[in-house]
Amino acid sequence: MKFGLPSRLFRLMASGSSGDGGFSRPTSTDEGPMPIYSWPDKQRPRVCILGGGFGGLYTALRLESLVWPNDKKPQVMLVDQSDRFVFKPMLYELLSGEVDVWEIAPSFTELLKNTSVQFVKDSVKLLRPSDHFRRDSGGSCTARLVLALGAEAKIDVVPGSAEYAIPFTTLDDALKVESQLKMLERRRFGKNSPDIQVAIVGLGYSGVELAATISERLKNKGIVQAINVQTTICPSAPPGNRDAALKVLESRNIQLFLGYFVNCIREASASEDSSSMVTDAKEVNGDHKKLLLELQPAQRGIQSQVLEADMVLWTVGSTSQIPRLQPPDAPYVIPLNGRGQVETEETLQVKGHPRTFAIGDSAALRDPSGKLLPATAQVAFQQADFAGWNLWAAINDRPLLPFRFQNLGEMMTLGRSDAVITASFIEGLTLEGPLGHAARKIVYCLRMPTDEHRVKVGISWFTKTAVDSLASLQNAVANSFPSPDPATNRSPPAMDPDSEVAFDFQPYLCQYKSGRVFRPGGDPTVPAGTDPVTGVVSRDIHAGAARARVYLPPGAAVSTEKLPVVVYFHGGGFVTGSPARPSTHAYLNDLVARAGAIGVSVYYRLAPENPLPAAYEDAWAAVRWAATRGDGADPWLLDHADLSRLFLAGCSAGANIAHNMAVRCGGGGALPDGVTLRGLVVVHPYFTGKEAVGAEAAFGPDVREFFDRTWRFVFPETSGLDDPRVNPFVDDATRAAAAAIPCERVQVCVAEQDVLLKERGLWYHRELKASGYGGEVELFESKGVGHAFHFVGMAGSDQAVELLERNVAFIKK
């Protein structure tokens, strides 16, 4: 068996005999040899499903759920170019912050771990089904193919659209939009700057949902410009949905350009860029270029217009993948309609190909009136159920069922607590606002692929909803108290100290005058144990006076090889986070597996309940615990640790802690004999100071005041922004201490769009090299992303993988 080997090419030959393996290598290609995927059992039926969207994944799960005779249960292979299933109707909630990536984009490995379905990450290059040929007599065909490849965004429509516009159909698209929005928001933080301008082309369901979500996020910081060639929005939507959506769009900072089409998109010249007239525009925009959209009227009576935008989102049009996969010598082997969709029978079988099925966006199936079914998740859900049953029926020589679509209604999100639902089975029923929002999330939670994922997501969403509801109630109570009467200058009655805000440290926490601390979103955790993806084993322990989560890479328990030790400190502004936070835990699993190292992730006490220096004390206790092999009692450190290769690492506030611990390691007798600090990794480090450095000079005074206020909040006894623990090169003594860090290498990682902290990272790199430090100082910059991006919404991005691999190489060097 050769499964799961990433490659650029994948070719399926649906053979006409039962003796072959179902996959074969072509005789020759222009791009070199292709991999061979062999079925483990040549006799049992075989089903290959191409595409892991709603249609493909749910068909595989349906096949798994059916009852099969012992010799008839098929071997099922699911092929997709991504390693994650994406619940596309909820991509908008990534932009509003309502959901996490793991909730709507779980890995196929996780979803299929309790099934017999084999997942292969690969892309389809060529389709040549041969089930339209006559079979030899005496052979029983048991191979089946399911085409569920979906559609791709059609972006190259007008000049400049492919170059400058961003589609919104995949997880990568959503993460790219989120990254660009954060970049635009951070560049304007604390500056006199123009509004953020986002143009959205197309006002079908996707365009309306994007416009509503982004406008709510930007509030008074930006304008959404929504363009549609028709004079109405969502022309195919039920009237209740369309009216509710239009009401929301008109109530927000959204400009509607109805009856226009985009003629071209291009970069604005310096003379055309209106932001060039704004003070500090150069510092605000940096290398970011404004875009111009030339609009032409789609009907008489309106004038052409030119719109300026920071970002253009394209939601118009899609194209089938099937036409480009047909063999050049037989371009019509699969029957297609004018849109490139596969023509199918009522049973979902491809016309002329009895052993090939097509579902979802790949299929052109009509309702009894002759109208093409829409390319929606609801259609794909229902087709997957029928496809699974008809595959069962075909393999067991039973009659196949004709597919009948039942329209259950339509839904759209309009913001964090706003949605609209029209149920087709109850005439005139439309749910709007918070009720519609809650109903939509319940429906989608129930539609999650597996019971296990359904439960996890349901618990997560319920917890977030409860926390948000409590916060809203608290705000309502606080706002219900009257303001001072200017005529009498009398203050209102004393407020409840448990409702009156003393310090607002968003997005991390809010502290009330009673001392109560509220952390929005709570602090979700995952237990230690064996990670099913990487095989890393973890457990929680007491590390001297502190606590830590220790990680052991796969295979270490049966190996005699000694492993480096990485002591890791999480970020979170010193006020939130823990090793058990899902994103931190997942990162440590990946780091430990890839680096082949023992990980020690520290639970340090959080401010304001435990102000600094409590976190530094806990961190040092954990470093000492690791350096003494768990006070001589931890079996993993005793059996597997090579303490001549000790590393300290951290992100953001954790990078600050890592630096301060490295400085402390330089003190006489700080580390036991035989223990060597080999390297220090600081990622997006949290440092500051009274004096601006580099591009910080463009910050307004409110930014410096923000740093001072928050630093004093987490460390009340500090001397201020020139405290050496946050300004490590403030004087000669601190420079000497940094120069004495006893490791041979330091790696400093910054993010290109980390507006608030990138300059301090670059400054730290320069100052450490100039301090007299005798080791190597390396600098790595992640392009196009912001602060702690690898934990916030972009854990699976190319940049996150590149950053991880850079740190892995640093540890292995």
CSV table of N, CA and C in Angstrom, one decimal, residues 680-685 745-752 757-769 773 775-783 802-803 806-807 810 813:
chain,number,residue,atom,x,y,z
A,680,LEU,N,18.2,30.3,22.2
A,680,LEU,CA,17.0,31.1,22.6
A,680,LEU,C,16.2,31.5,21.4
A,681,VAL,N,14.9,31.3,21.4
A,681,VAL,CA,14.0,31.7,20.3
A,681,VAL,C,13.0,32.6,20.8
A,682,VAL,N,13.0,33.9,20.3
A,682,VAL,CA,12.0,34.9,20.7
A,682,VAL,C,11.1,35.2,19.4
A,683,VAL,N,9.9,34.9,19.5
A,683,VAL,CA,8.9,35.1,18.4
A,683,VAL,C,8.0,36.3,18.7
A,684,HIS,N,8.0,37.3,17.8
A,684,HIS,CA,7.2,38.5,18.0
A,684,HIS,C,7.3,39.0,19.4
A,685,PRO,N,8.5,39.3,19.9
A,685,PRO,CA,8.7,39.6,21.3
A,685,PRO,C,8.0,40.8,21.8
A,745,ARG,N,23.5,30.6,20.3
A,745,ARG,CA,22.6,31.2,19.2
A,745,ARG,C,21.3,31.8,19.7
A,746,VAL,N,20.9,32.8,19.0
A,746,VAL,CA,19.6,33.4,19.3
A,746,VAL,C,18.9,33.7,18.0
A,747,GLN,N,17.6,33.2,18.0
A,747,GLN,CA,16.8,33.5,16.8
A,747,GLN,C,15.7,34.4,17.1
A,748,VAL,N,15.6,35.5,16.4
A,748,VAL,CA,14.5,36.5,16.6
A,748,VAL,C,13.6,36.5,15.4
A,749,CYS,N,12.3,36.3,15.6
A,749,CYS,CA,11.3,36.2,14.6
A,749,CYS,C,10.3,37.3,14.7
A,750,VAL,N,10.1,38.0,13.6
A,750,VAL,CA,9.1,39.1,13.5
A,750,VAL,C,8.1,38.9,12.4
A,751,ALA,N,7.0,39.6,12.4
A,751,ALA,CA,6.0,39.5,11.4
A,751,ALA,C,5.9,40.8,10.7
A,752,GLU,N,5.8,40.8,9.4
A,752,GLU,CA,5.8,42.0,8.5
A,752,GLU,C,4.7,43.0,8.9
A,757,LEU,N,4.6,45.7,17.3
A,757,LEU,CA,5.8,45.1,18.0
A,757,LEU,C,6.9,44.7,17.0
A,758,LYS,N,6.7,44.8,15.7
A,758,LYS,CA,7.7,44.4,14.7
A,758,LYS,C,9.0,45.3,15.0
A,759,GLU,N,8.8,46.6,15.1
A,759,GLU,CA,10.0,47.4,15.3
A,759,GLU,C,10.8,47.1,16.5
A,760,ARG,N,10.1,46.7,17.6
A,760,ARG,CA,10.9,46.2,18.8
A,760,ARG,C,11.6,44.9,18.6
A,761,GLY,N,11.1,44.1,17.8
A,761,GLY,CA,11.8,42.8,17.4
A,761,GLY,C,13.0,43.1,16.6
A,762,LEU,N,12.9,44.0,15.7
A,762,LEU,CA,14.1,44.4,14.9
A,762,LEU,C,15.1,45.1,15.8
A,763,TRP,N,14.6,45.9,16.6
A,763,TRP,CA,15.5,46.7,17.6
A,763,TRP,C,16.2,45.7,18.5
A,764,TYR,N,15.5,44.7,19.0
A,764,TYR,CA,16.1,43.7,19.9
A,764,TYR,C,17.3,43.0,19.1
A,765,HIS,N,17.0,42.6,17.9
A,765,HIS,CA,18.0,42.0,17.1
A,765,HIS,C,19.3,42.8,16.9
A,766,ARG,N,19.1,44.1,16.6
A,766,ARG,CA,20.2,45.0,16.4
A,766,ARG,C,21.0,45.2,17.7
A,767,GLU,N,20.2,45.5,18.8
A,767,GLU,CA,20.9,45.8,20.1
A,767,GLU,C,21.6,44.6,20.6
A,768,LEU,N,21.1,43.4,20.5
A,768,LEU,CA,21.7,42.3,21.0
A,768,LEU,C,23.1,42.0,20.3
A,769,LYS,N,23.1,42.2,18.9
A,769,LYS,CA,24.3,42.1,18.2
A,769,LYS,C,25.3,43.2,18.6
A,773,TYR,N,27.4,40.5,22.7
A,773,TYR,CA,27.0,39.1,22.8
A,773,TYR,C,27.8,38.4,21.8
A,775,GLY,N,27.6,35.2,20.6
A,775,GLY,CA,27.0,34.1,19.7
A,775,GLY,C,26.4,34.6,18.4
A,776,GLU,N,25.8,33.7,17.7
A,776,GLU,CA,25.1,34.1,16.4
A,776,GLU,C,23.7,34.6,16.8
A,777,VAL,N,23.3,35.7,16.0
A,777,VAL,CA,22.0,36.3,16.2
A,777,VAL,C,21.3,36.2,14.8
A,778,GLU,N,20.3,35.4,14.7
A,778,GLU,CA,19.6,35.2,13.4
A,778,GLU,C,18.2,36.0,13.5
A,779,LEU,N,17.8,36.5,12.3
A,779,LEU,CA,16.6,37.2,12.2
A,779,LEU,C,15.7,36.5,11.1
A,780,PHE,N,14.5,36.3,11.4
A,780,PHE,CA,13.5,35.7,10.4
A,780,PHE,C,12.2,36.5,10.4
A,781,GLU,N,11.8,37.0,9.2
A,781,GLU,CA,10.6,37.8,9.1
A,781,GLU,C,9.5,37.0,8.3
A,782,SER,N,8.3,36.8,8.8
A,782,SER,CA,7.2,36.2,8.1
A,782,SER,C,6.5,37.3,7.3
A,783,LYS,N,6.3,37.1,6.0
A,783,LYS,CA,5.8,38.1,5.2
A,783,LYS,C,4.3,38.0,5.1
A,802,GLU,N,6.2,27.7,7.5
A,802,GLU,CA,7.5,28.2,7.3
A,802,GLU,C,8.2,28.6,8.6
A,803,LEU,N,7.4,29.3,9.5
A,803,LEU,CA,7.9,29.7,10.8
A,803,LEU,C,8.2,28.5,11.7
A,806,ARG,N,11.4,26.9,10.5
A,806,ARG,CA,12.6,27.7,10.8
A,806,ARG,C,13.0,27.4,12.2
A,807,ASN,N,12.0,27.4,13.1
A,807,ASN,CA,12.4,27.1,14.5
A,807,ASN,C,12.8,25.7,14.8
A,810,PHE,N,16.4,25.5,13.7
A,810,PHE,CA,17.2,26.1,14.7
A,810,PHE,C,17.5,25.2,15.9
A,813,LYS,N,19.9,22.3,14.6
A,813,LYS,CA,21.2,22.7,14.1
A,813,LYS,C,22.3,22.2,14.9
